[in-house]
mmCIF file with all atom_site columns, C-alpha atoms in Angstrom:
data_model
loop_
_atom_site.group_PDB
_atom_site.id
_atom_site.type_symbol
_atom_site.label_atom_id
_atom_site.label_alt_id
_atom_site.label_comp_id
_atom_site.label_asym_id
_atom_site.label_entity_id
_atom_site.label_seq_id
_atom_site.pdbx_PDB_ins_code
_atom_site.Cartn_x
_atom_site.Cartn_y
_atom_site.Cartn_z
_atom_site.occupancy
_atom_site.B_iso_or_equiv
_atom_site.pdbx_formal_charge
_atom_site.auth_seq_id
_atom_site.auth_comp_id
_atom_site.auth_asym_id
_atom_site.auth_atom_id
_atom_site.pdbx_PDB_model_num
ATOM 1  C CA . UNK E 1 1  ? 0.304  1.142   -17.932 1.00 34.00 ? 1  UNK E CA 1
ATOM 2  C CA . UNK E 1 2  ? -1.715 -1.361  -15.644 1.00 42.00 ? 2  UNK E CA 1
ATOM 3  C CA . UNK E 1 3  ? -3.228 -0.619  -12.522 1.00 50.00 ? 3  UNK E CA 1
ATOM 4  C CA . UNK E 1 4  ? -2.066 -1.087  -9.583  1.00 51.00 ? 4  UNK E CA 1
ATOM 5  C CA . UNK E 1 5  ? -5.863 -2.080  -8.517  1.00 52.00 ? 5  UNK E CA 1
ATOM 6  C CA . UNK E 1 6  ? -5.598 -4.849  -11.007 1.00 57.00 ? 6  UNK E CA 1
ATOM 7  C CA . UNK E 1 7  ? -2.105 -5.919  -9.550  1.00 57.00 ? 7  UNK E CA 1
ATOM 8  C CA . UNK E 1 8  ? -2.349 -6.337  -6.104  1.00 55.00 ? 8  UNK E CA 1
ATOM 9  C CA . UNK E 1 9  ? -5.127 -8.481  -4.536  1.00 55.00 ? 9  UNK E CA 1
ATOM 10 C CA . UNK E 1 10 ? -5.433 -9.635  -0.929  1.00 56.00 ? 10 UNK E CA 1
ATOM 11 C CA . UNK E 1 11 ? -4.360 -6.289  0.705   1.00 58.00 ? 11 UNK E CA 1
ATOM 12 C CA . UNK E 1 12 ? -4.642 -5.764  4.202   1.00 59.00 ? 12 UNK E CA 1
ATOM 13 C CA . UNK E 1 13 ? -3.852 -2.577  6.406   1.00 64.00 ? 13 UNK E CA 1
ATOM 14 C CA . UNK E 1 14 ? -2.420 -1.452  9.700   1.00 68.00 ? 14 UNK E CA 1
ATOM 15 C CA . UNK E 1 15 ? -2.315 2.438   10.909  1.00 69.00 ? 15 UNK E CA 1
ATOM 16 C CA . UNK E 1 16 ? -0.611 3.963   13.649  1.00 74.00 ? 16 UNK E CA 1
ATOM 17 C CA . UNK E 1 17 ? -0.953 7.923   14.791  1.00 82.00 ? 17 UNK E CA 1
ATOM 18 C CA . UNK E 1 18 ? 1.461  9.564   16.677  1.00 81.00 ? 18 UNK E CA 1
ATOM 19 C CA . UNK E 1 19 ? 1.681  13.555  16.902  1.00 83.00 ? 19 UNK E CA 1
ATOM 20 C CA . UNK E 1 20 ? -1.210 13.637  14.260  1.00 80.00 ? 20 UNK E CA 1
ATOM 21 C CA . UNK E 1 21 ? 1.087  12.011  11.334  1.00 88.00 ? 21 UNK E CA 1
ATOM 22 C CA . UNK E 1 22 ? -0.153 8.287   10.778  1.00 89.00 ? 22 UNK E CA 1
ATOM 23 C CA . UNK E 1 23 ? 2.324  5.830   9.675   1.00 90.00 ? 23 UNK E CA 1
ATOM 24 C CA . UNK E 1 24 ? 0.820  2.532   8.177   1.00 90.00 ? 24 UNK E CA 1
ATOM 25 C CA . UNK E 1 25 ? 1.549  -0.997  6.902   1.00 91.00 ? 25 UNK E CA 1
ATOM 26 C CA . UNK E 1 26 ? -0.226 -2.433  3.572   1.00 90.00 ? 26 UNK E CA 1
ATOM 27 C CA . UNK E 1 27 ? 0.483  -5.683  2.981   1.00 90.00 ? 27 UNK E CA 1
ATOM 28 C CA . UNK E 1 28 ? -0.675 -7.505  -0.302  1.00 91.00 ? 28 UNK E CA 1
ATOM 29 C CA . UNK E 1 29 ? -0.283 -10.101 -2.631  1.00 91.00 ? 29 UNK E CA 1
ATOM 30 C CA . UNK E 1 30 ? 1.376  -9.192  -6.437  1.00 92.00 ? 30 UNK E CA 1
ATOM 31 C CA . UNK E 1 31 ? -0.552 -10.856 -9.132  1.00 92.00 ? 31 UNK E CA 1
ATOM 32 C CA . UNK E 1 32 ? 1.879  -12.863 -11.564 1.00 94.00 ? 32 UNK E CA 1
ATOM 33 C CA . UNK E 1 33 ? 3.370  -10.946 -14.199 1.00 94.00 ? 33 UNK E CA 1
ATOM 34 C CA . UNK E 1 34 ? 3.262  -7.741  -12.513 1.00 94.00 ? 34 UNK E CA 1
ATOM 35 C CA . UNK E 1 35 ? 6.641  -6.083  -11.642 1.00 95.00 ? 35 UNK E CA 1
ATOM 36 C CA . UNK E 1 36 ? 6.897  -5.834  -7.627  1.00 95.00 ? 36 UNK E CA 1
ATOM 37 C CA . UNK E 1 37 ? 8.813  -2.945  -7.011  1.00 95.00 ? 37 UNK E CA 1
ATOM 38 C CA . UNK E 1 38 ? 6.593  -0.978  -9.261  1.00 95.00 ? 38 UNK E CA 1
ATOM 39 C CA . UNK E 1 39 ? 3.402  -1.668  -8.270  1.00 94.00 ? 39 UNK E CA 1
ATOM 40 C CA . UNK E 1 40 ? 4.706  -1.455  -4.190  1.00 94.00 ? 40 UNK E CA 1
ATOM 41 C CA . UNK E 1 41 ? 5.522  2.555   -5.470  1.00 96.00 ? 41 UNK E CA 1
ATOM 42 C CA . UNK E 1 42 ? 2.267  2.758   -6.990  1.00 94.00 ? 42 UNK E CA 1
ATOM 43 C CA . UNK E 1 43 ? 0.185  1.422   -3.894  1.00 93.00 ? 43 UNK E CA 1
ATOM 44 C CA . UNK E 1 44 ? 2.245  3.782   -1.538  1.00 95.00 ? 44 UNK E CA 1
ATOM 45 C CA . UNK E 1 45 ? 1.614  6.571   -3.535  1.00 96.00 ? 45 UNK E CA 1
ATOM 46 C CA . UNK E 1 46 ? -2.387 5.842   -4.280  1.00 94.00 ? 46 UNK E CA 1
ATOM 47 C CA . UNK E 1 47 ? -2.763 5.443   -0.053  1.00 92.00 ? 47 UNK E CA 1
ATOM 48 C CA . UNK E 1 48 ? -0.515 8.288   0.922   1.00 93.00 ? 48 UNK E CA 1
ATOM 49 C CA . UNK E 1 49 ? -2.675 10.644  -1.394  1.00 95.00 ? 49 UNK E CA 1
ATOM 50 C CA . UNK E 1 50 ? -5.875 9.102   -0.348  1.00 93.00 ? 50 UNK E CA 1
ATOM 51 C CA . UNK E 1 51 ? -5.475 8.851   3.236   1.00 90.00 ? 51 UNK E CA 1
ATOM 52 C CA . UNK E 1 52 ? -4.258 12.460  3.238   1.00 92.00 ? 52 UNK E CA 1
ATOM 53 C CA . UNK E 1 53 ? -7.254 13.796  1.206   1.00 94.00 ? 53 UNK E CA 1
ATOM 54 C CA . UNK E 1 54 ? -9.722 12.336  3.366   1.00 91.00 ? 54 UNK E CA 1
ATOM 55 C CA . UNK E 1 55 ? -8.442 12.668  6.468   1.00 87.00 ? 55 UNK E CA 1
ATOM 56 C CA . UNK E 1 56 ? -6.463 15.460  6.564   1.00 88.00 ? 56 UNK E CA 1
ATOM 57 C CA . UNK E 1 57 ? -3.774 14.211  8.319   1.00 87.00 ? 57 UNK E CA 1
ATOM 58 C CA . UNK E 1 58 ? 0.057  13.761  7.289   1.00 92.00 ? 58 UNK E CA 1
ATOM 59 C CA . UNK E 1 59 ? 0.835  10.978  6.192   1.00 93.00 ? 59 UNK E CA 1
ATOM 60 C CA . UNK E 1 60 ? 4.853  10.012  7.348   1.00 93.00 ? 60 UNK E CA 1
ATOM 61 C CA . UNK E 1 61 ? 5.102  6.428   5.984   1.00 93.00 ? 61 UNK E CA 1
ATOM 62 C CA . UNK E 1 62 ? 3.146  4.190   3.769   1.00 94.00 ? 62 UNK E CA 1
ATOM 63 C CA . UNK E 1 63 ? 5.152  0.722   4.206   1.00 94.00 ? 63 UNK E CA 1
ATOM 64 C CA . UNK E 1 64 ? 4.247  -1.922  1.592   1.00 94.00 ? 64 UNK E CA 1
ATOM 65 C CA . UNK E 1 65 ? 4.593  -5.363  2.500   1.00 93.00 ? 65 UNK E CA 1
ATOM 66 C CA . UNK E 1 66 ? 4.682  -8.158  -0.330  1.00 93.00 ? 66 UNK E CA 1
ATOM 67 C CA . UNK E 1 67 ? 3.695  -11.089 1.108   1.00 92.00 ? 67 UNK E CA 1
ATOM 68 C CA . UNK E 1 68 ? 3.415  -13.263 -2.363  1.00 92.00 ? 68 UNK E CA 1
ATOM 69 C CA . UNK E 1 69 ? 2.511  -13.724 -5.454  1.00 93.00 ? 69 UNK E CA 1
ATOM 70 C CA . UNK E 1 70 ? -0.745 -14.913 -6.891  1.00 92.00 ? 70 UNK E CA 1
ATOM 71 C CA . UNK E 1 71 ? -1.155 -17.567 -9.907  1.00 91.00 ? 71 UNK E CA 1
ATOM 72 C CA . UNK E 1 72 ? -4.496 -16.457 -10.315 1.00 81.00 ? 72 UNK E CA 1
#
């Protein structure tokens, strides 16, 4: 399976706490060839579990936000 590091380029972040749970907003750009809805579940899985190990908060939404797709 390929990465969803090697997928998604251009990614940008938003974050918003309320009643110590953070929500947040990735948006990013799919590279060509890559299958959308796939790697969207794999970046909203990779941030939920990172943002949660190193903060210690709960996480209560990772949304991911496709904004294109890259030709490069």
């Amino acid at each position: 399976t390929q990465g969803y590091s090697s997928a998604a380029s251009d990614v940008y972040k938003r974050q918003d706490i309320q009643d110590g749970e953070i929500t947040l907003d990735v948006y990013l750009t799919v590279k060509y060839g890559f299958a959308i809805p796939e790697t969207a579940a794999k970046v909203q899985d990779a941030v939920m579990s990172a943002v949660e190990t190193m903060t210690g908060f709960s996480v209560r939404t990772v949304n991911v936000h496709v904004g294109g797709i890259s030709f490069n």
